[in-house]
Coordinates of C-alpha atoms in Angstrom, one line a residue:
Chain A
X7 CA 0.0 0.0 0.0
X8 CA 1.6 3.1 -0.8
X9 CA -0.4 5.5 1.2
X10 CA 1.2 5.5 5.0
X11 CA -1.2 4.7 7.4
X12 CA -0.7 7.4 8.9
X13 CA -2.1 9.6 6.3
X14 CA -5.2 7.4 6.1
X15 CA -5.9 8.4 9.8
X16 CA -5.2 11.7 9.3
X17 CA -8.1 12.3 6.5
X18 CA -10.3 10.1 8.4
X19 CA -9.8 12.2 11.5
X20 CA -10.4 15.6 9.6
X21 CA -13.7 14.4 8.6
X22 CA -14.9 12.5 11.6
X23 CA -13.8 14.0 14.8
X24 CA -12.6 17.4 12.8
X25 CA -16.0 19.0 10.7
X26 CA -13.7 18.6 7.4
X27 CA -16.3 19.6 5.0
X28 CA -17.3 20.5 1.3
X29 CA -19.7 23.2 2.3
X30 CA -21.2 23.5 -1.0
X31 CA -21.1 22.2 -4.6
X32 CA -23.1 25.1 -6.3
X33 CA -23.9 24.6 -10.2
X34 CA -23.6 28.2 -12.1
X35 CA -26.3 28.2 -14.7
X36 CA -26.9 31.1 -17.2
X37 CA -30.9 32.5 -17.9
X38 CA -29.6 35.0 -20.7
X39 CA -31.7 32.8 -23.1
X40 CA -34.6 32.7 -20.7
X41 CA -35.5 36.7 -21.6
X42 CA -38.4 37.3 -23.4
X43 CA -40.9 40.4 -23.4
X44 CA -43.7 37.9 -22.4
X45 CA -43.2 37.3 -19.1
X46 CA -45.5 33.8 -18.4
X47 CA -43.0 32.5 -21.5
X48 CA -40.0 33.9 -19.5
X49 CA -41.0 32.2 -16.4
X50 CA -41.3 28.8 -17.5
X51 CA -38.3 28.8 -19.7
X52 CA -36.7 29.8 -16.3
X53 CA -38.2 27.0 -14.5
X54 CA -37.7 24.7 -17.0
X55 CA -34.2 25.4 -18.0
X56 CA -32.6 25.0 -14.3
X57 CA -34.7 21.9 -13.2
X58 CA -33.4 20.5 -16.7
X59 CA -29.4 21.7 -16.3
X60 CA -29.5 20.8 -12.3
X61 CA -31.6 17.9 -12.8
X62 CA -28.8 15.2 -11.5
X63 CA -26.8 17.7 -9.4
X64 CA -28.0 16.5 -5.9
X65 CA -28.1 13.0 -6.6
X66 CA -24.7 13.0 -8.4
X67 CA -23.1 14.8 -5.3
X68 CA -24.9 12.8 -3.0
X69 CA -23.1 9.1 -4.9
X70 CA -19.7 11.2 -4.7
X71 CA -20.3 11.7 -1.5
X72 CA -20.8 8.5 -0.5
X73 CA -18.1 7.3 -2.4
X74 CA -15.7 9.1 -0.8
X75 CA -16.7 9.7 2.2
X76 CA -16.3 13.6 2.6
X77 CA -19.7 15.1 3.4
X78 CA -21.1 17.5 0.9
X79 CA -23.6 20.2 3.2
X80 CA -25.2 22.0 0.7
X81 CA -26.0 21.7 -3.2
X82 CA -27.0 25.2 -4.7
X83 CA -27.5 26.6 -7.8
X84 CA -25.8 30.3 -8.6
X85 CA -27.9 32.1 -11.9
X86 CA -27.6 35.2 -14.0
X87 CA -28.2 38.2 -11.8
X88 CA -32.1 38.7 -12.2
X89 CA -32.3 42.2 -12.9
X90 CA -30.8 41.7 -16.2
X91 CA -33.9 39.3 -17.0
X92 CA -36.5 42.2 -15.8
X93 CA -36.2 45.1 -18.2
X94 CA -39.5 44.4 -19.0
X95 CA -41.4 43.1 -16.2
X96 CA -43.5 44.6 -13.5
X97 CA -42.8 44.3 -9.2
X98 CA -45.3 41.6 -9.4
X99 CA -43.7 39.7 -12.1
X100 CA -40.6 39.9 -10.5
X101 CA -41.8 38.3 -7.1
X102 CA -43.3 35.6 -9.3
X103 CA -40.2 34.9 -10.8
X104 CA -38.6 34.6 -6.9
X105 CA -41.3 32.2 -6.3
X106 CA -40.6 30.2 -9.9
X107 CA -36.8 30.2 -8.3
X108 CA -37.6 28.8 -5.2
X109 CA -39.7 26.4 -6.9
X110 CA -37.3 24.9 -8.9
X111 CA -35.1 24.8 -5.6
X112 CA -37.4 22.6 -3.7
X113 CA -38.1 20.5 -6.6
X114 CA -34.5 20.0 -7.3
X115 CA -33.9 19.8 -3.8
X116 CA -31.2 21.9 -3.8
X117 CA -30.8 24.2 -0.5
X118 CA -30.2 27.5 -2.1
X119 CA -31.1 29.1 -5.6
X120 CA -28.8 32.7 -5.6
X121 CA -28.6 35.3 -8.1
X122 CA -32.1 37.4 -7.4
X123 CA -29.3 40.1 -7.8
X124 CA -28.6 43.8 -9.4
X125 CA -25.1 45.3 -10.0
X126 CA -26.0 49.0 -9.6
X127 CA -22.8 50.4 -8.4
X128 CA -22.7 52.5 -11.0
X129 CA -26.4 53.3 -11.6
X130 CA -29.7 51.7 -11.7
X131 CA -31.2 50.1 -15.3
X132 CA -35.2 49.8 -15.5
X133 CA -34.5 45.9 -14.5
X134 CA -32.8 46.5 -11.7
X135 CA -35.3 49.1 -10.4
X136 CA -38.1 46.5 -10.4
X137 CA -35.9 43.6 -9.1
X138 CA -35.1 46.0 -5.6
X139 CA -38.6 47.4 -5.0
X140 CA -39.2 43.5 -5.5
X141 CA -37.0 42.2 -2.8
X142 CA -38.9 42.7 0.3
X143 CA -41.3 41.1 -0.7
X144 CA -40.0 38.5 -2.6
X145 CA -37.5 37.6 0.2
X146 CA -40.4 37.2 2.3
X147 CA -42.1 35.0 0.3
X148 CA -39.8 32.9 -0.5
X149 CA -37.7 30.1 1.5
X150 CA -34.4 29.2 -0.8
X151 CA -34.0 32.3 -3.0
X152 CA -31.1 34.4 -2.2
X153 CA -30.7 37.8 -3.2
X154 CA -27.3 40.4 -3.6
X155 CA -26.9 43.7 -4.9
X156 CA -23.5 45.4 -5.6
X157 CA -23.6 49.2 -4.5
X158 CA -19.8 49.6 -4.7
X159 CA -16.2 48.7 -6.7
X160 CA -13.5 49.9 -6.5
X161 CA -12.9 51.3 -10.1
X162 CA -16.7 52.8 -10.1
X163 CA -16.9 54.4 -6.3
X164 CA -19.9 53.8 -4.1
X165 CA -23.6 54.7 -5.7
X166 CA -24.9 56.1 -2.9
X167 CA -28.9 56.2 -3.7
X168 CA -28.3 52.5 -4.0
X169 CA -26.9 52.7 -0.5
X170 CA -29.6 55.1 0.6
X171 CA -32.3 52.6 -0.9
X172 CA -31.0 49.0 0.7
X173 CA -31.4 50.7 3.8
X174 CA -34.8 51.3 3.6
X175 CA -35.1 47.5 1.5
X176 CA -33.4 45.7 4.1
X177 CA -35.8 47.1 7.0
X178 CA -39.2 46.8 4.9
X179 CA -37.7 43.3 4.6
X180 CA -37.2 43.0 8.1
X181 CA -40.2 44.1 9.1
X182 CA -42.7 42.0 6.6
X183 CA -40.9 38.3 7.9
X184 CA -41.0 40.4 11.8
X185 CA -42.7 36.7 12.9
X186 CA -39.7 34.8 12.2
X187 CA -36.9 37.5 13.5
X188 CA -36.5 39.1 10.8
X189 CA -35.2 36.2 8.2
X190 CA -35.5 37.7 4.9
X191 CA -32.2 40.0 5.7
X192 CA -30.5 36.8 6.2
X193 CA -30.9 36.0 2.4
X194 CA -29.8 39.6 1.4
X195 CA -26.4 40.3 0.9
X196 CA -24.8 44.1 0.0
X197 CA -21.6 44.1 -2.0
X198 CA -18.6 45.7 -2.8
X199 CA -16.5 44.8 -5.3
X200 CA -18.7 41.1 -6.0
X201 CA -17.1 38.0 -7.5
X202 CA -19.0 36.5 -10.2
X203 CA -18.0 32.8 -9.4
X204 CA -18.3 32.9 -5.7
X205 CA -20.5 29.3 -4.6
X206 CA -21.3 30.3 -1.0
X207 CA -24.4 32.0 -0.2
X208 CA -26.1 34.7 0.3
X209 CA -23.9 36.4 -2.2
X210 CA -23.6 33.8 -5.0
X211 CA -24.4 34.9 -8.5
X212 CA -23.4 33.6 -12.3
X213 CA -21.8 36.7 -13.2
X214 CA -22.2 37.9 -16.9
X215 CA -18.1 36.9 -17.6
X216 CA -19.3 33.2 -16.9
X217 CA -20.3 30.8 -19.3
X218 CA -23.7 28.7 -19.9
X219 CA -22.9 26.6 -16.7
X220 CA -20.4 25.8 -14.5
X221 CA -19.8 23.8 -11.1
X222 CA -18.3 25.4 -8.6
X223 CA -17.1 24.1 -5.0
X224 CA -16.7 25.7 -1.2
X225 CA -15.0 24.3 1.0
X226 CA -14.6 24.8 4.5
X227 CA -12.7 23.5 7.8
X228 CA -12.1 25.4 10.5
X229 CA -12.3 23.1 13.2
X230 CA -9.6 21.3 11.4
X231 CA -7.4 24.0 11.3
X232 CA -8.1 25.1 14.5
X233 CA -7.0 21.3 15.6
X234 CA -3.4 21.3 13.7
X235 CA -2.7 24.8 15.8
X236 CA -3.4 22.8 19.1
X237 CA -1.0 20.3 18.2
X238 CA 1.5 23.6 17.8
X239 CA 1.1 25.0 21.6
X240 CA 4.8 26.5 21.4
X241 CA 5.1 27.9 18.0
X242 CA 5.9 31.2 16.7
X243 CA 3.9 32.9 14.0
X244 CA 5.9 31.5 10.7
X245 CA 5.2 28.3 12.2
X246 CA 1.9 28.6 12.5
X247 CA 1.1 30.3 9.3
X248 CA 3.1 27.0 8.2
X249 CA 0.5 25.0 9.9
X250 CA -2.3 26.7 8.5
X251 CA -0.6 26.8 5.3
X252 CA -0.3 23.0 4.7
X253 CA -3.6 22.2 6.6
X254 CA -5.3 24.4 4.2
X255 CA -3.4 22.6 0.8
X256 CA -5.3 19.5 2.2
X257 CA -8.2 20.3 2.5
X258 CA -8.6 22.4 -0.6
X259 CA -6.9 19.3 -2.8
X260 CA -9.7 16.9 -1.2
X261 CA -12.2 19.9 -2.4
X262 CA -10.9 20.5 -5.8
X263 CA -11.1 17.0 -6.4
X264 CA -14.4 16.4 -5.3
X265 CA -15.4 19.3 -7.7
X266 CA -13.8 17.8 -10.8
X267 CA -15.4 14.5 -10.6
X268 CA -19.2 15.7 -9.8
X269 CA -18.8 18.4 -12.4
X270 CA -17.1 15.4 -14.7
X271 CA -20.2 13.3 -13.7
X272 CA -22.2 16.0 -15.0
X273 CA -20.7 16.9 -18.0
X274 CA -19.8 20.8 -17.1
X275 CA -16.7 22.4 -16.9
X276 CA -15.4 23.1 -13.3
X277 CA -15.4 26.7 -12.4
X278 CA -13.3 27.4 -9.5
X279 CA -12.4 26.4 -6.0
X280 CA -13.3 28.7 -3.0
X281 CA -11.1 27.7 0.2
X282 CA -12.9 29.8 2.9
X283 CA -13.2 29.1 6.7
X284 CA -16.9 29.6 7.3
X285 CA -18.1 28.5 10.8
X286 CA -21.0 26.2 11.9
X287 CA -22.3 26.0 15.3
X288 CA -20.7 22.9 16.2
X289 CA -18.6 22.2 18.4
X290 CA -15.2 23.7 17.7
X291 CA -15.9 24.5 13.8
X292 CA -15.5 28.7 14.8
X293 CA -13.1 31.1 13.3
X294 CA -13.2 33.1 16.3
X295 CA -11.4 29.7 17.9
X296 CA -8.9 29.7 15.9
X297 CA -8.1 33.2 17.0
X298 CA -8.3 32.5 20.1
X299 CA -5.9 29.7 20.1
X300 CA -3.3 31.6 19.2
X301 CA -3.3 33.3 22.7
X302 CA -6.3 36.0 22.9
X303 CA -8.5 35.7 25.5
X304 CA -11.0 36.3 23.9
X305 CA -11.7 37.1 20.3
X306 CA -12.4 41.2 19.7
X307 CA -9.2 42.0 22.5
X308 CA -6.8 43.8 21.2
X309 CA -4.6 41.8 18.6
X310 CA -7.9 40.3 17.0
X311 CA -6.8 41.9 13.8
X312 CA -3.2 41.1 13.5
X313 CA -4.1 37.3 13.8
X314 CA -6.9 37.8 11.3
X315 CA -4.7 39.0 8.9
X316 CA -2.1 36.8 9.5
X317 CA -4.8 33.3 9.2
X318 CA -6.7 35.3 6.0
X319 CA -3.0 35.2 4.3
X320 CA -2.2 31.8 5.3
X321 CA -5.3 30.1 4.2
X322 CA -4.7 32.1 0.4
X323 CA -1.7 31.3 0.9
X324 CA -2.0 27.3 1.2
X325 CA -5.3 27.5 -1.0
X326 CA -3.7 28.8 -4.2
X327 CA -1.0 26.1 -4.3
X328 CA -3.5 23.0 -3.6
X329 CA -5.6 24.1 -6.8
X330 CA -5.6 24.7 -10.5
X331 CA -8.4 27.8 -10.1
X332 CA -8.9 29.7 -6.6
X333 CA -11.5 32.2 -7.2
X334 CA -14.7 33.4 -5.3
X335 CA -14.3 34.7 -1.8
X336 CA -10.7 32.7 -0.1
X337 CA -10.2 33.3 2.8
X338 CA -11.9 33.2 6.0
X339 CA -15.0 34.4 6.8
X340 CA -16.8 35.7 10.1
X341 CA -20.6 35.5 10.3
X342 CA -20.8 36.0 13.8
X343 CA -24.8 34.1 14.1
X344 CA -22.5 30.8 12.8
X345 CA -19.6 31.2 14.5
X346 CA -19.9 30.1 18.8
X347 CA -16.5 31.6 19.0
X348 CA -18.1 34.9 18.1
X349 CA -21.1 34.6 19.7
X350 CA -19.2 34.3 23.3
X351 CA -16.8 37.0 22.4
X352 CA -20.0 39.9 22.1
X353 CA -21.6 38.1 24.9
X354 CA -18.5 38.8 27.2
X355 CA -18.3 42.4 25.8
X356 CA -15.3 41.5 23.9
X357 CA -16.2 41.8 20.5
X358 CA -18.1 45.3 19.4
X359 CA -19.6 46.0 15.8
X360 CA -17.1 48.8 15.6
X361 CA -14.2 45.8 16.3
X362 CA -15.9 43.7 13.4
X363 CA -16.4 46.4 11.3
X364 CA -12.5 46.8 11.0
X365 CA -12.0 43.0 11.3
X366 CA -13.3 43.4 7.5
X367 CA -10.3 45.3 6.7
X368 CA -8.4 42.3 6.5
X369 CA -11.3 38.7 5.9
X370 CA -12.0 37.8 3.2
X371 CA -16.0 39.2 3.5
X372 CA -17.4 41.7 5.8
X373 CA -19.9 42.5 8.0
X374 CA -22.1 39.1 8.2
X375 CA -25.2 37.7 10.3
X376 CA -25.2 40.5 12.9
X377 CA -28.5 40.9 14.6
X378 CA -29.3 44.7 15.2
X379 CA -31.7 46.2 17.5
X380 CA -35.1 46.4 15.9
X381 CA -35.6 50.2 16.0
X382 CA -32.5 51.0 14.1
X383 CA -33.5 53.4 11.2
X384 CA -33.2 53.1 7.4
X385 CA -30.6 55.7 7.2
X386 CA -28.3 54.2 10.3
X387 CA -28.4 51.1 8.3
X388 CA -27.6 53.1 5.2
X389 CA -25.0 54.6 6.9
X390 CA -23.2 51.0 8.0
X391 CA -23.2 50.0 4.4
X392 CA -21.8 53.2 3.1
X393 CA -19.0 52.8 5.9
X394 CA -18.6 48.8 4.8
X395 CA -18.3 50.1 1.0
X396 CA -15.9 52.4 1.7
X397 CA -13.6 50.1 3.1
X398 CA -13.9 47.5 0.1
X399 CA -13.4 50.3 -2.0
X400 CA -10.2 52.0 -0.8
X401 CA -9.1 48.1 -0.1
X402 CA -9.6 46.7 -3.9
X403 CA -11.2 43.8 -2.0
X404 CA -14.5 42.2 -1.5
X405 CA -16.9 43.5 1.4
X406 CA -20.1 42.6 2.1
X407 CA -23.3 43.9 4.3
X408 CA -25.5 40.9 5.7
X409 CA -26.9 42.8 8.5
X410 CA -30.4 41.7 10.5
X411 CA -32.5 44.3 11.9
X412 CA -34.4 42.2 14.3
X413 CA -38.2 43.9 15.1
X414 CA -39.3 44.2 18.6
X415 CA -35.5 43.4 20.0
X416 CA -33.4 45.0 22.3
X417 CA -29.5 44.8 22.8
X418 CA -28.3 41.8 24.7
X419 CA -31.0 40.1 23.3
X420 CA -30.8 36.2 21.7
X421 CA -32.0 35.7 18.4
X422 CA -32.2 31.7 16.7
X423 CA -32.6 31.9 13.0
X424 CA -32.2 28.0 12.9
X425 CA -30.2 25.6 10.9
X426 CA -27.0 26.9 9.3
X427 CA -27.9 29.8 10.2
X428 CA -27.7 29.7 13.8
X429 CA -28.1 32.1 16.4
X430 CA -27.2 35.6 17.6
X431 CA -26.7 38.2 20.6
X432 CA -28.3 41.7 18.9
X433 CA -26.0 44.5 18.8
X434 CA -26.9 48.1 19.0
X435 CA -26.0 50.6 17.3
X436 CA -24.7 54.3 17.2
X437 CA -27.6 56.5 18.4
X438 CA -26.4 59.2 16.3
X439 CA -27.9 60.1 13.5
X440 CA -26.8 59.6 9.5
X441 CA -29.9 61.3 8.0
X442 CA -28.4 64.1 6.6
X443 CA -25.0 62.6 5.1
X444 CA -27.4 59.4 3.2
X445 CA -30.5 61.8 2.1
X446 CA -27.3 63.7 -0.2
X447 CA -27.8 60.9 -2.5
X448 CA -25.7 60.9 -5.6
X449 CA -21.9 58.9 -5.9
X450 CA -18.7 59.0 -4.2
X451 CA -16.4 59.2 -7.3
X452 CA -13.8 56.0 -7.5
X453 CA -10.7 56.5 -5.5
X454 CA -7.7 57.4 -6.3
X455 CA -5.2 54.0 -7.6
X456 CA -1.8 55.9 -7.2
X457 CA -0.3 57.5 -3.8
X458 CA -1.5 55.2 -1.4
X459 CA -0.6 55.9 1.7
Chain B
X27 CA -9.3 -4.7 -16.7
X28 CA -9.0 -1.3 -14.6
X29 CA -9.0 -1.2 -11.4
X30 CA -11.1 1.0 -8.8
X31 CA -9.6 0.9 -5.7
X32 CA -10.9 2.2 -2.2
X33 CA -9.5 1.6 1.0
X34 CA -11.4 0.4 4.2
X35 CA -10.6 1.4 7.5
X36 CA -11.5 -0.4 10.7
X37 CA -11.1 0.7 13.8
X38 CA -12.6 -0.4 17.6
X39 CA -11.9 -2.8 20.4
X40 CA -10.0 -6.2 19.7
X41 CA -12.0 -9.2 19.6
X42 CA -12.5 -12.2 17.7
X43 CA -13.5 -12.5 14.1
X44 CA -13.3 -8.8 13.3
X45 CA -11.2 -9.6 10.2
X46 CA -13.5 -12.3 9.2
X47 CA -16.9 -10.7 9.4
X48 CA -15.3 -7.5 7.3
X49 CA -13.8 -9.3 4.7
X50 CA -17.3 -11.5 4.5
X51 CA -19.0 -8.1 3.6
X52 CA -16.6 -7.5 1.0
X53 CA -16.5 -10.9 -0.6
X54 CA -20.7 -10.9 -0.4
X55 CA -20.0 -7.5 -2.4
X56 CA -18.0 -9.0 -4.7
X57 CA -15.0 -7.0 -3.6
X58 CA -11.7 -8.2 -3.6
X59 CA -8.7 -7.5 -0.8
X60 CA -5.5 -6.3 -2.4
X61 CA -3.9 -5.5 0.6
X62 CA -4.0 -5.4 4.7
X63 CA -2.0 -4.2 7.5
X64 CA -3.4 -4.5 10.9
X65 CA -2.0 -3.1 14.2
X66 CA -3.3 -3.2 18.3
X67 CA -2.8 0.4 19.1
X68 CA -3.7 0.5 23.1
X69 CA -6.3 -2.2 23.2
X70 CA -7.6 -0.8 19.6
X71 CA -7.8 -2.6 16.6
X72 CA -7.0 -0.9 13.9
X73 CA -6.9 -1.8 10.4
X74 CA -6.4 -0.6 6.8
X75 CA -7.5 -2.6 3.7
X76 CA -7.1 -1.8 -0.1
X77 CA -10.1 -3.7 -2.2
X78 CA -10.7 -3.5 -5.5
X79 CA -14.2 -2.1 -5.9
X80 CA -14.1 -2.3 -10.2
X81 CA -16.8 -5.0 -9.8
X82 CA -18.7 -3.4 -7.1
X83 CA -22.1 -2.6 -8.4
X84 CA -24.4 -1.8 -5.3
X85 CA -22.7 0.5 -2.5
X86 CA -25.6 1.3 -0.5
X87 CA -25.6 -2.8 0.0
X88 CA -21.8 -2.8 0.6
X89 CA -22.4 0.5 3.6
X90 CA -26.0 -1.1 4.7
X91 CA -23.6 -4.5 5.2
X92 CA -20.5 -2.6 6.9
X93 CA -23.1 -1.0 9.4
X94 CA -24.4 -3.9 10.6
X95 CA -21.0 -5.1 11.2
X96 CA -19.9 -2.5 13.0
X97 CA -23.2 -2.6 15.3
X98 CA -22.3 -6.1 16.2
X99 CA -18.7 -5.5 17.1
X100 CA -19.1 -1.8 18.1
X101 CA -16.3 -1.0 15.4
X102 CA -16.2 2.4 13.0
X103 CA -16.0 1.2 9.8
X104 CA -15.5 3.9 6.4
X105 CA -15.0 3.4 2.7
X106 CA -13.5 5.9 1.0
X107 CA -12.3 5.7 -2.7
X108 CA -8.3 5.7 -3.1
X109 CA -8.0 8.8 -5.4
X110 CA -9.0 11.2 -1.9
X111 CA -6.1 9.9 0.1
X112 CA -3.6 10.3 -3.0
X113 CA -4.7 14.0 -3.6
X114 CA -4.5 15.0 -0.4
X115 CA -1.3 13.4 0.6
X116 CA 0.8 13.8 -2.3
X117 CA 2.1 15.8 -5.3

């Protein structure tokens, strides 16, 4: 046998006692041939074309699954942002169109359709006009679909009525699912500079670069990172980025490979290979762990950021030599609702939303499933986004807004919002107010590429 | 003819006939052992075997089979194809 036994334990460990995951194979599918004026034809060749091209896709990943014995979570499909589909329809159609979506998504049995998106960072088309006074409304009446809108890049500045108008989308959306804490914010995602190839969810989208379809793969492991660094008590920080480093190749070889054959099985090209650490409530799977094992207290104390930086890098780092095509978000993300590690840190006043906020200087995301005080207004909301933006902007690097107003809660509050999901202390926010500075309206011109200081 | 190979991994408390009842769920599955190495690791049993699984058709049978073993003996039993092991563990 020329594979050590030793080696043999070692992958069986990662998966078993470890959370060694694939988070998510997620099948890219382009509805650019789906338009048509009519929209009743436009629906069904939307229906019919992604129950056709994803037909096999959970079965097929379920048998590779089983055959190698490396759990796949989630199977999700990513499609043409929507707006580009609605140039003719009406707010109505448009929520029918959600519903078609998550339609397909339970018949397919897939856990996530994304793509109800716009890119209006530089302005707003007559599509993507009706797809945002859709999405309250269409987040609420739906279960699977999940919805992003880019406000910001880096080459285009930040549009700031788009900014001014989520705030006011992700509160109506708040408010209309107020029964169930709010959940329809928790499929809404606000971007800077998006990735068109990215598989994990909210924020996933086929972006118009891509091709007719395309699988993509997630993978994820903290807890098995976080297990190498405890068998490193003593070592000094090139030996742990060393340890994350080769941990990391691991994992995302056993996820590339997992990718080629259920795209092979299906006959698509494979897209790309997204190494991020994204927490799950169990036990030990947190980012904030990780942190924490190398020597904070407790995650949000001063230092937070330097060893954020430093496991971000590494996990790049290790990722881009262990495959062919790294793309979508790498890295590490912090969803604070997924993440116990988090959850502990705001509970023990560790970890504030000013601390996360410049935690997103340097992961791979930004600002994700936070619970806000119900009361907070459109414009304070507005106002957190523009803030988020900003720093994607001046950082050419992705940032994200997946904030959750939650109706009729105070701070110190818990909040469960179930499954993957998970649960969440809500944070308050500044009682200051940011009327003034989001009613301006208009764009904050793209930044300066040259003396960066 | 190609070969598909997948390696099987046993590990749980010594006793008697742990080699015999696995190997009886392979050769039911029409699998065939290419190699084993065994070892007592404090009190455990543990043990590694490569099978060719080419002429395996069913492997819900083959994981339905292995679970009833490893109810009997109170073992953990996993089949994972080869290919994993090689990607992750070398260049």
């Amino acid at each position: 046998m020329n594979i050590a036994f030793a080696e043999i334990q070692e992958t069986i460990r990662m998966v078993q006692m470890e959370s060694l995951d694939i988070r998510t194979v997620t099948m890219g599918i382009s509805l650019k041939d789906c338009i048509d004026p009519d929209f009743e034809k436009m629906n069904e060749r939307v229906y019919n074309k992604i129950t056709t091209y994803a037909g096999e896709l959970r079965s097929v990943a379920e048998q590779v699954e089983k055959e190698y014995g490396i759990p796949i979570i989630n199977k999700r499909i990513s499609i043409t942002p929507v707006a580009e589909l609605l140039g003719h329809a009406t707010k109505d159609e448009a929520v029918e169109l959600a519903k078609t979506l998550d339609r397909a998504a339970q018949f397919l049995g897939v856990d996530f359709i994304g793509g109800f998106s716009a890119l209006v960072h530089k302005g707003i088309t007559k599509g993507d006009q009706t797809l945002l006074d859709a999405l309250p409304e269409a987040l609420s009446v739906t279960e699977r679909v999940c919805a992003s809108v880019s406000v910001a890049t880096t080459r285009t500045g930040i549009n700031m009525d788009a900014v001014q108008l989520m705030g006011k989308i992700i509160k109506e959306s708040s408010e209309r699912t107020k029964d169930a804490n709010g959940i329809a914010c928790a499929k809404l995602v606000v971007f800077c500079n998006p990735v068109e190839d990215n598989p994990f969810m909210a924020g996933a989208f086929h972006g118009t670069g891509e091709g007719e379809a395309v699988i993509n793969v997630g993978v994820s492991g903290p807890g098995v990172v976080l297990n190498a660094l405890k068998r490193h008590k003593d070592a000094d920080f090139g030996e742990i980025s060393e340890v994350i480093k080769k941990t990391v190749f691991k994992i995302t070889r056993a996820g590339e490979m997992i990718g080629r054959v259920v795209a092979d099985r299906l006959n698509l090209p494979f897209g790309i290979m997204d190494l991020s650490l994204a927490p799950t409530n169990a036990l030990n799977d947190s980012v904030a762990e990780i942190l924490e094992e190398m020597g904070l207290e407790r995650v949000g104390t001063h230092g937070t950021i330097a060893a954020l930086a430093l496991m971000n890098d590494a996990v790049k780092k290790g990722g881009a030599m262990a495959s062919s095509y790294v793309g979508g978000l790498s890295g590490a993300f912090i969803p604070v609702s997924e993440d116990n590690g988090m959850i502990k840190g705001i509970e023990d006043n560790s970890l504030s939303l000013s601390k996360l906020e410049a935690m997103t200087c340097v992961c791979s995301v930004g600002l994700d499933m936070i619970a806000l005080t119900g009361d907070v207004s459109p414009a304070t909301l507005s106002g957190l986004i523009s803030d988020e933006m900003a720093i994607g902007m001046i950082n050419k690097k992705t940032t994200a807004v997946r904030v959750i107003p939650v109706p009729g809660k105070q701070e110190g509050d818990m909040v469960e919002f179930g499954g993957l999901l998970g649960r969440a202390p809500v944070m308050g926010v500044n009682p200051f107010s940011s009327e003034k500075f989001i009613q301006r309206g208009g764009r904050i011109p793209a930044p300066l590429q040259s003396l960066i200081n | 003819m190609k070969q598909k190979r997948a390696v099987v991994s046993v590990v749980g408390k010594d006793q008697v006939g742990i080699i015999a009842k696995v190997t009886t769920a392979l050769a039911d599955n029409h699998m065939n052992v290419l190699d084993i190495s065994q070892t007592i690791l404090q009190d455990f049993f543990t043990m590694m075997m490569l099978v060719d699984v080419s002429e395996a058709k069913d492997l819900d049978k083959l994981h339905h089979d292995f679970d009833e073993v490893s109810k009997e003996l109170g073992l953990k039993i996993n089949i994972q194809l080869e290919d994993i092991f090689q990607t992750m563990h070398r260049i």
